[in-house]
Coordinates of C-alpha atoms and ligand atoms in Angstrom, one line a residue:
M1 CA 68.6 91.1 108.9
A2 CA 71.8 92.1 108.0
G3 CA 72.3 92.0 103.9
F4 CA 75.2 89.6 104.1
G5 CA 76.1 86.6 105.6
Y6 CA 74.4 83.1 106.3
Q7 CA 71.9 81.8 108.3
D8 CA 71.4 78.3 106.6
T9 CA 75.1 77.4 108.1
P10 CA 75.9 75.3 111.1
I11 CA 76.0 76.6 114.2
I12 CA 79.7 77.3 115.5
P13 CA 80.3 75.0 118.5
G14 CA 80.8 77.2 121.8
S15 CA 78.5 80.0 120.3
K16 CA 75.1 80.8 119.1
W17 CA 76.3 81.8 115.8
H18 CA 75.7 80.5 112.7
V19 CA 79.1 80.2 110.4
H20 CA 79.5 83.5 108.9
D21 CA 76.1 84.5 110.9
G22 CA 75.5 88.1 109.5
E23 CA 73.6 89.0 112.7
R24 CA 76.3 88.1 115.1
P25 CA 77.6 91.9 116.8
Q26 CA 79.9 93.6 114.4
P27 CA 83.3 94.3 115.8
R28 CA 83.8 97.6 117.1
I29 CA 85.6 100.1 114.9
I30 CA 88.5 101.9 116.5
S31 CA 91.6 103.6 115.1
P32 CA 95.2 102.6 115.1
T33 CA 97.6 104.0 117.6
S34 CA 99.2 106.1 114.6
L35 CA 99.0 106.4 111.2
P36 CA 100.2 103.3 109.4
R37 CA 104.1 103.6 108.9
I38 CA 105.4 104.4 105.4
A39 CA 108.3 102.6 105.5
P40 CA 108.4 98.7 105.8
V41 CA 109.3 97.8 109.5
A42 CA 113.0 96.0 109.0
P43 CA 113.0 92.3 109.9
P44 CA 114.7 91.4 112.6
S45 CA 118.5 90.0 112.1
D46 CA 117.6 86.2 112.3
A47 CA 114.3 86.4 110.4
T48 CA 113.7 84.5 107.4
V49 CA 112.6 86.9 104.4
L50 CA 110.1 85.6 102.6
F51 CA 109.5 88.7 100.3
E52 CA 111.5 91.8 100.1
G53 CA 110.1 93.1 96.8
R54 CA 112.6 92.2 94.4
N55 CA 111.7 88.8 93.5
L56 CA 108.8 85.8 94.2
D57 CA 112.0 83.4 94.5
E58 CA 110.6 82.2 97.9
W59 CA 107.0 81.6 96.6
E60 CA 105.1 79.0 94.2
S61 CA 101.5 78.8 92.6
C62 CA 99.3 76.3 94.3
K63 CA 97.2 76.0 91.1
T64 CA 99.7 75.1 88.7
P65 CA 103.2 73.6 89.8
G66 CA 105.9 76.1 88.9
P67 CA 106.5 79.5 90.0
A68 CA 104.4 82.5 91.7
T69 CA 102.9 84.8 88.8
W70 CA 101.5 87.2 90.9
K71 CA 102.7 91.0 89.6
L72 CA 105.8 92.6 91.0
V73 CA 105.1 96.3 91.4
D74 CA 107.3 99.1 91.4
G75 CA 108.2 100.1 95.1
G76 CA 108.8 96.7 96.2
C77 CA 105.3 94.9 96.3
M78 CA 103.4 92.3 94.7
E79 CA 100.1 92.3 93.7
V80 CA 97.3 89.3 93.2
V81 CA 96.7 88.5 89.8
R82 CA 93.3 87.4 89.5
K83 CA 92.3 84.0 88.3
T84 CA 95.9 82.9 88.9
G85 CA 95.3 80.9 92.2
N86 CA 96.6 81.0 95.7
I87 CA 100.6 81.3 96.0
R88 CA 102.7 79.8 98.7
T89 CA 106.1 79.8 100.6
K90 CA 108.4 76.9 99.3
K91 CA 109.7 76.9 102.9
K92 CA 107.5 75.2 105.3
F93 CA 106.9 76.3 109.0
G94 CA 105.5 75.3 112.1
D95 CA 105.1 77.5 115.4
A96 CA 106.3 81.0 114.2
Q97 CA 106.2 84.6 114.0
F98 CA 105.1 86.1 111.1
H99 CA 104.9 89.4 109.8
I100 CA 103.0 90.7 106.9
E101 CA 102.1 94.3 105.6
W102 CA 99.1 94.6 102.8
A103 CA 97.2 96.9 101.2
A104 CA 93.8 96.7 99.8
P105 CA 93.0 98.4 96.4
A106 CA 92.9 102.2 96.9
E107 CA 90.0 102.3 94.4
V108 CA 87.2 100.8 96.1
V109 CA 85.4 98.5 94.3
G110 CA 82.6 96.2 95.8
D111 CA 81.2 95.7 99.0
S112 CA 81.2 93.4 102.1
Q113 CA 83.5 89.8 101.1
G114 CA 83.8 91.6 97.4
R115 CA 86.2 94.8 98.7
G116 CA 89.8 93.7 99.0
N117 CA 89.7 89.9 99.6
S118 CA 92.6 88.0 100.2
G119 CA 93.7 86.0 102.7
V120 CA 96.9 84.8 104.8
F121 CA 96.7 80.7 105.3
L122 CA 98.9 79.5 108.3
M123 CA 100.5 76.2 107.2
G124 CA 98.2 76.6 104.1
L125 CA 95.4 75.9 105.9
Y126 CA 94.0 78.3 108.5
E127 CA 93.1 81.7 107.3
I128 CA 93.5 84.8 108.5
Q129 CA 91.0 87.3 106.7
V130 CA 92.6 89.9 104.6
L131 CA 89.6 92.3 103.4
D132 CA 89.0 96.0 103.4
C133 CA 86.5 96.6 106.3
F134 CA 87.2 100.1 106.0
N135 CA 83.6 101.4 106.3
N136 CA 82.5 98.2 104.9
P137 CA 80.5 95.7 107.3
T138 CA 80.4 92.0 106.7
Y139 CA 79.4 88.9 108.4
P140 CA 81.7 89.2 111.4
D141 CA 83.5 85.8 111.2
G142 CA 84.7 87.4 107.8
T143 CA 85.9 90.7 109.0
T144 CA 89.5 91.7 108.5
G145 CA 91.4 89.7 110.9
A146 CA 89.0 87.2 111.4
I147 CA 89.8 83.7 111.6
Y148 CA 87.6 83.1 108.7
G149 CA 84.4 81.3 109.8
Q150 CA 85.2 80.8 113.6
Y151 CA 86.3 84.0 115.6
P152 CA 85.8 87.5 114.4
P153 CA 88.6 90.2 115.5
L154 CA 87.9 91.5 118.7
V155 CA 88.1 95.2 116.9
N156 CA 88.0 96.4 113.5
V157 CA 91.5 98.4 113.0
C158 CA 91.3 98.8 109.4
S159 CA 92.9 101.9 107.8
P160 CA 91.8 103.2 105.0
P161 CA 92.2 101.5 101.6
G162 CA 95.2 102.2 99.4
G163 CA 97.5 102.5 102.6
W164 CA 100.1 99.8 104.2
Q165 CA 98.5 97.7 107.1
I166 CA 100.0 95.1 109.6
Y167 CA 99.8 91.8 110.4
D168 CA 101.8 90.5 113.3
I169 CA 101.0 86.8 114.0
L170 CA 101.7 84.1 116.4
W171 CA 101.3 80.6 115.4
K172 CA 101.1 77.7 117.5
A173 CA 100.8 74.6 115.0
P174 CA 98.4 71.8 116.0
R175 CA 100.0 68.3 117.0
F176 CA 98.7 65.0 116.2
D177 CA 99.9 61.6 117.4
G178 CA 99.5 59.4 114.2
G179 CA 95.6 59.9 113.4
K180 CA 94.7 61.6 116.6
L181 CA 94.5 65.5 117.8
V182 CA 96.9 66.1 120.8
S183 CA 96.8 69.8 120.7
P184 CA 95.0 72.3 118.6
A185 CA 96.4 75.2 116.8
Y186 CA 96.6 78.8 118.5
V187 CA 97.2 82.1 117.2
T188 CA 97.5 85.4 118.4
V189 CA 97.0 88.1 115.8
M190 CA 97.9 91.9 116.0
H191 CA 96.5 94.4 113.3
N192 CA 97.8 97.7 113.1
G193 CA 99.5 97.1 116.6
V194 CA 96.2 96.1 118.2
V195 CA 95.4 92.3 119.4
L196 CA 92.5 90.9 117.8
H197 CA 92.9 87.2 119.0
H198 CA 95.0 86.3 122.1
H199 CA 96.0 82.7 121.8
Q200 CA 92.8 81.5 120.3
E201 CA 92.2 78.1 119.9
L202 CA 91.4 76.8 116.4
Q203 CA 88.5 74.8 115.7
G204 CA 90.4 73.4 112.6
P205 CA 91.4 74.1 109.2
T206 CA 89.3 76.9 107.7
K207 CA 85.8 76.0 105.7
H208 CA 83.5 78.1 103.6
K209 CA 80.0 77.7 105.4
L210 CA 80.7 74.6 107.0
L211 CA 82.2 73.9 110.6
A212 CA 86.1 73.4 111.0
Q213 CA 87.3 69.9 111.7
Y214 CA 90.6 68.5 112.1
E215 CA 92.6 66.1 110.1
P216 CA 96.1 64.8 110.4
H217 CA 98.8 66.9 108.5
E218 CA 102.6 67.7 108.5
A219 CA 104.0 69.5 111.5
V220 CA 105.1 72.0 109.3
G221 CA 103.3 73.9 106.3
P222 CA 103.8 77.0 103.6
L223 CA 102.4 80.4 104.5
E224 CA 99.6 80.8 101.6
L225 CA 98.3 83.9 100.5
Q226 CA 94.5 84.0 98.8
D227 CA 93.6 85.2 95.1
H228 CA 90.2 85.8 95.8
G229 CA 90.1 88.0 92.6
D230 CA 90.8 91.4 94.0
P231 CA 94.1 93.1 93.5
V232 CA 95.4 92.9 97.1
R233 CA 98.9 94.3 97.5
F234 CA 101.6 92.5 100.1
R235 CA 105.1 93.6 100.9
N236 CA 107.8 92.9 103.5
I237 CA 106.8 89.4 104.4
W238 CA 109.1 87.8 107.2
V239 CA 109.1 84.7 109.7
R240 CA 110.9 83.5 112.7
P241 CA 110.2 80.1 113.9
I242 CA 109.8 80.2 117.5
K243 CA 111.8 77.7 119.3
Q244 CA 111.9 76.1 122.7
Y245 CA 113.9 77.6 125.7
D246 CA 117.6 76.8 125.8
Q247 CA 117.4 75.7 122.4
P248 CA 120.1 77.4 120.3
Ligands
MG1 MG1 89.8 85.8 102.1

């Protein structure tokens, strides 16, 4: 038995693994193509910039109505403040391309899910895990870049904690017709330039220790970042809504 994860949880449909199964095969560990870039990747000219380092004006607290109270850090990044709760964008998005840079704490504390845990919640509901999995095994569907509780990343391409890492995410929002799911959500995730999920269908909004299940929601939703108690940093966050062909 692995020293982490669960075997008393439901079996994930289409797999033979329990939700957060510690025995599920560990994602293969690989190195990024190059050392993570020091300078932020400049957003393209049509991007909506959600955080460029100077203020949290685009964000609000999920816990208490009002401004986001995470810490602005010298050098143009923000840091999770424990117990202040998740933060989310004031703007909402449907199909979109997201660029997010994050850094796990340089000082390594804890293990498994307790090391540099945060998360990127698409539409405020669907989590792409943020975690320091550099020399830190955990249950595979909770590894860095996992579609949490559903799919492990295809590989583990974490770079060492303290350095900047990059998520580029292509999101296709689910479609509902009244109370009925018409089309599920799909996600493509690149981590440090390497694909972790390729147009992967999601089983529903993220759950802990439970099976995901769709429930109708708005066509758009905020980008949300998780306070899991660890001082994870973020910088250079931008989004480009994805339009249809021939749509200006
Ligand atoms: Mg998380």
